[in-house]
Every structure is written in structure tokens, then in C-alpha cells.
mmCIF file of N, CA and C in Angstrom:
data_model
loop_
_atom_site.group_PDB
_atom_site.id
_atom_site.type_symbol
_atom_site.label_atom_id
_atom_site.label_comp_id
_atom_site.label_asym_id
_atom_site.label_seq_id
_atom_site.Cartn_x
_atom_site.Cartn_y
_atom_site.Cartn_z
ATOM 1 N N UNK K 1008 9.808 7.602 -11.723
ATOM 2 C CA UNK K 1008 8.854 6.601 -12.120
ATOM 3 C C UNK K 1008 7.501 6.964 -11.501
ATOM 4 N N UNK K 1009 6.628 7.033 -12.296
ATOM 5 C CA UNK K 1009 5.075 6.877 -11.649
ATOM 6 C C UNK K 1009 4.596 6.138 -10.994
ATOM 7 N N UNK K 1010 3.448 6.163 -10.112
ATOM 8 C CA UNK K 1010 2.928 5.309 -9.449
ATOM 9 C C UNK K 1010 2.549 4.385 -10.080
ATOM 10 N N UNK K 1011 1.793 4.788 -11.308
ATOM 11 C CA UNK K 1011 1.466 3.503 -11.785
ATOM 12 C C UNK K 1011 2.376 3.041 -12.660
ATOM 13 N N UNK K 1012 2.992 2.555 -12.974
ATOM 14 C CA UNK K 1012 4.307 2.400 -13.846
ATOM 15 C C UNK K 1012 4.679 1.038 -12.456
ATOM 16 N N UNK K 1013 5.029 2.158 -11.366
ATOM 17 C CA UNK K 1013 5.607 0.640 -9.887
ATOM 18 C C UNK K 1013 4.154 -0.681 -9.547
ATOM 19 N N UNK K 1014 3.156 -0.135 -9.998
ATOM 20 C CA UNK K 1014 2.434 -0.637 -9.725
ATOM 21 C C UNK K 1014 2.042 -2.084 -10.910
ATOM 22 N N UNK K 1015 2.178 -1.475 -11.904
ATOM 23 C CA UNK K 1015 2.334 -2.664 -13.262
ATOM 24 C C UNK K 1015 3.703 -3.093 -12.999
ATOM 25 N N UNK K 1016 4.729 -2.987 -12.645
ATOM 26 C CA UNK K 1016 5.998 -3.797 -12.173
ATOM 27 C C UNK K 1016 5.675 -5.071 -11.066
ATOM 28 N N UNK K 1017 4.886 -4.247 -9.986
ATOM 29 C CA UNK K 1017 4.510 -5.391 -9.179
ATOM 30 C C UNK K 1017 3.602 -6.175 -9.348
ATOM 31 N N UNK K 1018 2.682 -5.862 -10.476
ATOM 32 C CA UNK K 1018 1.495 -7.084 -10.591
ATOM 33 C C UNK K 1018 2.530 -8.003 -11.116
ATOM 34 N N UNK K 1019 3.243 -7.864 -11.562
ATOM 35 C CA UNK K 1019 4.411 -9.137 -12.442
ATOM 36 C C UNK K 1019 4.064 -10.379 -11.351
ATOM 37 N N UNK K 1020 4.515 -10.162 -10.179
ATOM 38 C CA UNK K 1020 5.320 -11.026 -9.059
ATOM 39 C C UNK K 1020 4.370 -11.309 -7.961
ATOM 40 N N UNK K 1021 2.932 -9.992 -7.870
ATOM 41 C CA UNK K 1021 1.815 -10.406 -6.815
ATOM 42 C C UNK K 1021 0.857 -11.093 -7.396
ATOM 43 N N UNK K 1022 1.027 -12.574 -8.386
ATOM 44 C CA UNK K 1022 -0.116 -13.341 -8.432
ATOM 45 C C UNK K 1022 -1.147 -14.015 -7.661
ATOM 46 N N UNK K 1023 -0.802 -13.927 -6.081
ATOM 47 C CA UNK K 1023 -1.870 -14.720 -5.390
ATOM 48 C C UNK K 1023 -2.701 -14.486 -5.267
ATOM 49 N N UNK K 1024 -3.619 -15.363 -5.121
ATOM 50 C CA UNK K 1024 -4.932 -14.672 -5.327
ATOM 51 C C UNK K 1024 -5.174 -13.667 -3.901
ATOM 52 N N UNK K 1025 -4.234 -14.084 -3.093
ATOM 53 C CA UNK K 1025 -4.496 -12.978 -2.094
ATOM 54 C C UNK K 1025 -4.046 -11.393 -2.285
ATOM 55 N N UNK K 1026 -3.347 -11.355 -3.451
ATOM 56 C CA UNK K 1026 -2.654 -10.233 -3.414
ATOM 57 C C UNK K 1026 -4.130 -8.894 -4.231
ATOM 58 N N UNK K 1027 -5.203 -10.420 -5.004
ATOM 59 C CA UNK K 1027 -6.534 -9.679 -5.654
ATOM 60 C C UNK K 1027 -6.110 -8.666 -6.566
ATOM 61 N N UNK K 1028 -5.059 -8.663 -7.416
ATOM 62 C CA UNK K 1028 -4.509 -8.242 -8.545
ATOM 63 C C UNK K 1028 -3.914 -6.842 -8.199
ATOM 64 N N UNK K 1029 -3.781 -6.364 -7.066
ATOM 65 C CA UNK K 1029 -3.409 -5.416 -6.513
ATOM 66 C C UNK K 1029 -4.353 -4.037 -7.352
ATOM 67 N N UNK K 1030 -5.331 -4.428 -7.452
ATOM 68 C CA UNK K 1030 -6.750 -3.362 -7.889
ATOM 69 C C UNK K 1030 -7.420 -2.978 -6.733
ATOM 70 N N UNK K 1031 -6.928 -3.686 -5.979
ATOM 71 C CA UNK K 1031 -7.482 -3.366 -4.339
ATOM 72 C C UNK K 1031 -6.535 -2.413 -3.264
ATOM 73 N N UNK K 1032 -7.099 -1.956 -2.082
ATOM 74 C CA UNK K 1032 -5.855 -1.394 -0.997
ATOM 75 C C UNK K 1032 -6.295 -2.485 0.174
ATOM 76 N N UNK K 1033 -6.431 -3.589 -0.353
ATOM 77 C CA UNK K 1033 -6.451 -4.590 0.821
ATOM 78 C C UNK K 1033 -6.024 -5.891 0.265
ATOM 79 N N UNK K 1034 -5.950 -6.702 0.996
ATOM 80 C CA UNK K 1034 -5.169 -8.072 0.882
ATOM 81 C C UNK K 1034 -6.382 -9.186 1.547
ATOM 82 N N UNK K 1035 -6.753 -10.389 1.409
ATOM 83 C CA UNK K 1035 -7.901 -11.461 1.954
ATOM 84 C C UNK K 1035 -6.556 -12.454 2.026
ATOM 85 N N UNK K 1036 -6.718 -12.599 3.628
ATOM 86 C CA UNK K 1036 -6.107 -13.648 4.116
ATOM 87 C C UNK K 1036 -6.554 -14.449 5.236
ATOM 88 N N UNK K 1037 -7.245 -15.304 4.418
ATOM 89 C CA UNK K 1037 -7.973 -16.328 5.595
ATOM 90 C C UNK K 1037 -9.542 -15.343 6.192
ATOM 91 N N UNK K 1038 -9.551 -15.362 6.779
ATOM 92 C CA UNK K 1038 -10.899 -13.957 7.208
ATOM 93 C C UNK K 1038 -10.856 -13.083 7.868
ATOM 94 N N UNK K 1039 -9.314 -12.677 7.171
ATOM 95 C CA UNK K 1039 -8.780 -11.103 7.764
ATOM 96 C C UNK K 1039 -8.789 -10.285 6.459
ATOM 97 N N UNK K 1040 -8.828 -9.297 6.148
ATOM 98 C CA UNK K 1040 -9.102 -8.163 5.291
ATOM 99 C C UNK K 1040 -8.008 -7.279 6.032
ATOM 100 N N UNK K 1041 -6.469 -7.172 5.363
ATOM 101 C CA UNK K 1041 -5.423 -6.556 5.592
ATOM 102 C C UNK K 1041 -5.558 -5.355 5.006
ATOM 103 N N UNK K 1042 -5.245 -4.391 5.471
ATOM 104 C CA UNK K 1042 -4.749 -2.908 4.503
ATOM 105 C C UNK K 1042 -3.296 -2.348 5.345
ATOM 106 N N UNK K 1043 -2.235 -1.819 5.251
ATOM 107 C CA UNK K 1043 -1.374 -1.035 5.220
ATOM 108 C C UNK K 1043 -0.851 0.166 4.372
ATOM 109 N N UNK K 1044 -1.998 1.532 4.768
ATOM 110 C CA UNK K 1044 -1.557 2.575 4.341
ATOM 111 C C UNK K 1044 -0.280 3.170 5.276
ATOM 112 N N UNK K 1045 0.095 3.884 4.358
ATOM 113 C CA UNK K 1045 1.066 4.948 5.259
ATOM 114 C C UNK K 1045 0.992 6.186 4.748
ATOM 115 N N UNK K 1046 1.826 7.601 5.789
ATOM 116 C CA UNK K 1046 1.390 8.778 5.232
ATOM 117 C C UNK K 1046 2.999 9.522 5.505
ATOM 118 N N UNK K 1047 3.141 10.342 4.828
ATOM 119 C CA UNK K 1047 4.170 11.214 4.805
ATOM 120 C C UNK K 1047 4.202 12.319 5.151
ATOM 121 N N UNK K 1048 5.581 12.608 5.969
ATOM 122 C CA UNK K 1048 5.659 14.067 6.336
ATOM 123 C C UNK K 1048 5.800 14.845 5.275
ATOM 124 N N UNK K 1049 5.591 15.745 5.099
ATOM 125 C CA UNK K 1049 5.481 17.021 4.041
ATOM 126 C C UNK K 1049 4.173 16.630 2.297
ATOM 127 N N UNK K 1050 3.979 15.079 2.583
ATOM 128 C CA UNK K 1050 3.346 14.596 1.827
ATOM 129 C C UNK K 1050 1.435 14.933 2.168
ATOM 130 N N UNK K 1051 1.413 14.208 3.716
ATOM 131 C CA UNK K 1051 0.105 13.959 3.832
ATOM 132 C C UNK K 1051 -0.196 14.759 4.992
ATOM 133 N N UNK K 1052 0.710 15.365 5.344
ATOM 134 C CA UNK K 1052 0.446 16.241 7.275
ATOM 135 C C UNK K 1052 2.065 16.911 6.838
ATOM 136 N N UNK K 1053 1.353 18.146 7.891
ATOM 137 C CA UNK K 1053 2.915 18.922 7.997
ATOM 138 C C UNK K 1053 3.812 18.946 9.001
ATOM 139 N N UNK K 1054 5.043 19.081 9.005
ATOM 140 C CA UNK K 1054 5.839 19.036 10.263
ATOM 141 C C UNK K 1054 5.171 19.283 11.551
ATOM 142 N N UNK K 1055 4.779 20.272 11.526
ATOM 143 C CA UNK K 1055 4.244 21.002 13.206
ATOM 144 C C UNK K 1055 2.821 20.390 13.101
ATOM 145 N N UNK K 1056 2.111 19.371 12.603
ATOM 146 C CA UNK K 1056 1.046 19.224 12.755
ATOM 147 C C UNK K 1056 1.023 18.208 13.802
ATOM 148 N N UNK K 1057 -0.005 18.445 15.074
ATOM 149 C CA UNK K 1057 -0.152 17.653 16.054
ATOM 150 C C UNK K 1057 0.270 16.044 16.022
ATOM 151 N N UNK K 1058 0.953 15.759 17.237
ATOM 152 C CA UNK K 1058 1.242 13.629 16.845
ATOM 153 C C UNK K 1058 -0.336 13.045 16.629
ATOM 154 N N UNK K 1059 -1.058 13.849 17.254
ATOM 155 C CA UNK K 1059 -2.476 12.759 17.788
ATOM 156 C C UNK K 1059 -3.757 13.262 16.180
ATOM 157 N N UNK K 1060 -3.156 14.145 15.638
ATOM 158 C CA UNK K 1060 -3.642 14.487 14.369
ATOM 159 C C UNK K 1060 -3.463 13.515 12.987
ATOM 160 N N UNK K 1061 -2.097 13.357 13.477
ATOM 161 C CA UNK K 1061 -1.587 12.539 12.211
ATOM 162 C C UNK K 1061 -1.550 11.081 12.481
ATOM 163 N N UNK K 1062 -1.479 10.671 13.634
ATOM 164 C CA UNK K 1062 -2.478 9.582 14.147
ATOM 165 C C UNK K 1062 -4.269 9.278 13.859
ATOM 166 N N UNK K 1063 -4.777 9.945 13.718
ATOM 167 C CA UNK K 1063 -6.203 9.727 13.816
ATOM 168 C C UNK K 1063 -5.695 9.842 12.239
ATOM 169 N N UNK K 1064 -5.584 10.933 11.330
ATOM 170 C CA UNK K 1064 -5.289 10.330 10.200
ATOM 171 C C UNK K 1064 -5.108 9.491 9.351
ATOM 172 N N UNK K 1065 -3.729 8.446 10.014
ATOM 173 C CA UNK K 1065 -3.219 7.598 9.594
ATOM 174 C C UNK K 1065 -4.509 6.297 9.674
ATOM 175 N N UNK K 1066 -5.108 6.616 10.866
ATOM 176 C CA UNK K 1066 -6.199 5.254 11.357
ATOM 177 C C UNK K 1066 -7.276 5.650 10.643
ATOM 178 N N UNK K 1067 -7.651 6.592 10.297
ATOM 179 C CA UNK K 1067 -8.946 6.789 9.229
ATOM 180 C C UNK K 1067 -8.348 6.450 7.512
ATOM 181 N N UNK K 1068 -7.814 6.686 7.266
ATOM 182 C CA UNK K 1068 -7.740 6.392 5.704
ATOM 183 C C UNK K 1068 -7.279 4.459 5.857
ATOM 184 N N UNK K 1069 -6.707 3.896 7.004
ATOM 185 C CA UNK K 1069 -6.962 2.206 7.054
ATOM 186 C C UNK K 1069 -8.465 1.890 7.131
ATOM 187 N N UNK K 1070 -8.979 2.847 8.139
ATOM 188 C CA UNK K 1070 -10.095 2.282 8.336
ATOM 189 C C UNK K 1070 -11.459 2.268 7.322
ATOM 190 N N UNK K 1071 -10.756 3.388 6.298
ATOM 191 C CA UNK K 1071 -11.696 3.726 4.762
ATOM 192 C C UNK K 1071 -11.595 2.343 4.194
ATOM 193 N N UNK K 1072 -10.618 1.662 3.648
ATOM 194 C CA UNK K 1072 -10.120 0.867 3.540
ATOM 195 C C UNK K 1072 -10.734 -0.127 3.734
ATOM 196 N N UNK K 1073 -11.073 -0.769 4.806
ATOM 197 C CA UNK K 1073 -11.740 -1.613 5.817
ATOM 198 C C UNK K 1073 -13.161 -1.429 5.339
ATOM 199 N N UNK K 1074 -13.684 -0.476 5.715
ATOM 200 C CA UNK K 1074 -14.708 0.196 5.061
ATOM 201 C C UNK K 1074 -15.511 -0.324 3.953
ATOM 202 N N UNK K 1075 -14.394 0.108 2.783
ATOM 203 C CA UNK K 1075 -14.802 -0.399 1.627
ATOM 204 C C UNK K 1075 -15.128 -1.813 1.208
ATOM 205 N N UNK K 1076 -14.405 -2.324 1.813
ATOM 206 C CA UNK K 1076 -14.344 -3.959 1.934
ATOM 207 C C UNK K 1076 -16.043 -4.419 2.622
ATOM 208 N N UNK K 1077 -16.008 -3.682 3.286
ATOM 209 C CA UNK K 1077 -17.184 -4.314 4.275
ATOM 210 C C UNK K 1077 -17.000 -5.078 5.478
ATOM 211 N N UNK K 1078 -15.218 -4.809 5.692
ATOM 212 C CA UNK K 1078 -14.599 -5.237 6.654
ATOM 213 C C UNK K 1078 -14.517 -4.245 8.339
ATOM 214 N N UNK K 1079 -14.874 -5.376 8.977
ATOM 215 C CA UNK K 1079 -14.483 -4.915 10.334
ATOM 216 C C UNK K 1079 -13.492 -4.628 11.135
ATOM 217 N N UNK K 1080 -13.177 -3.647 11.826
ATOM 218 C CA UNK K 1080 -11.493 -3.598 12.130
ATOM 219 C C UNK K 1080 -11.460 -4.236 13.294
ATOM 220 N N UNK K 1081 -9.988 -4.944 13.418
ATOM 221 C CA UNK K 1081 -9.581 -5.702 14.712
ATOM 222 C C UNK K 1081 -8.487 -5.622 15.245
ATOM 223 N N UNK K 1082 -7.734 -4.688 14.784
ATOM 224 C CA UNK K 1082 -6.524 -4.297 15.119
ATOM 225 C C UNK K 1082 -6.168 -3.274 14.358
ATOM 226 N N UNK K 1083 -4.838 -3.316 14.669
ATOM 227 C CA UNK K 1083 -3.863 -2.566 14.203
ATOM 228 C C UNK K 1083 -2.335 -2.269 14.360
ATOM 229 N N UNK K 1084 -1.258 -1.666 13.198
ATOM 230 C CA UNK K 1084 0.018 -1.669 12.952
ATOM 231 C C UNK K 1084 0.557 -0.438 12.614
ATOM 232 N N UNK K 1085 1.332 -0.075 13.804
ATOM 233 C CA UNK K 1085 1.902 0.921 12.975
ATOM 234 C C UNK K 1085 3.408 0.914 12.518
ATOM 235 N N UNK K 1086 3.280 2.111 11.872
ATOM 236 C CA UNK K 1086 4.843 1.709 10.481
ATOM 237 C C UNK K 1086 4.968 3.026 10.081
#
């Protein structure tokens, strides 16, 4: 299945308006501006590639995210 294919499956069921039609990589909840990217081994970094590499990674493409929004970061989750 394609990405977008899962992605028209889930607009079915993410009507809230927080979910913002899932045209977004963020979520508005209350006056937080959520994003949860994630990245894959062999996908987005390679096995032997440094922990603190694929860390700063992982926190820059949330923080693009954030970014785009015009949102400020205040935390963070990892997963």
C-alpha cells in the first residue's frame, strides 16, 4: 500500500479539527503545535551511523516542522 493510499484511509476517522485534515505534519492542541516524526534504520540513517547523528537528525526534521508552523519548541519525545 502507498503512503498515500494509508493516508486517505485515515482522513476517514481523523475529523477533528485538531487532527487539521492531516494536510499538515502537526496537530493544534490547545497552544501546543504537536509534531511526531520518526526515522528509520536503513530508511533515514545507516546502521553504523553515529547515536548522536541520528539524534540531531531525528530533532531537526521535528523541529522543521515546528518551524513551519511558526511554532516554538518546548519539548520533546522520543519514540
Amino acid at each position: 500500500m502507498r503512503e498515500q493510499d494509508v493516508i486517505a484511509r485515515l482522513r476517514r476517522f481523523a475529523t477533528a479539527p485538531e487532527a487539521r485534515g492531516l494536510a499538515d505534519d502537526v496537530a493544534v492542541l490547545g497552544d501546543l503545535v504537536l509534531t511526531h516524526d520518526t526515522i528509520a534504520e536503513g530508511v533515514h540513517f545507516l546502521p553504523f551511523d553515529p547515536p548522536a547523528s541520528v539524534g540531531w537528525k531525528l530533532v531537526a526534521v521535528n523541529l522543521s516542522d515546528l518551524a513551519a508552523k511558526g511554532a516554538a519548541p518546548r519539548a520533546a519525545l522520543l519514540s
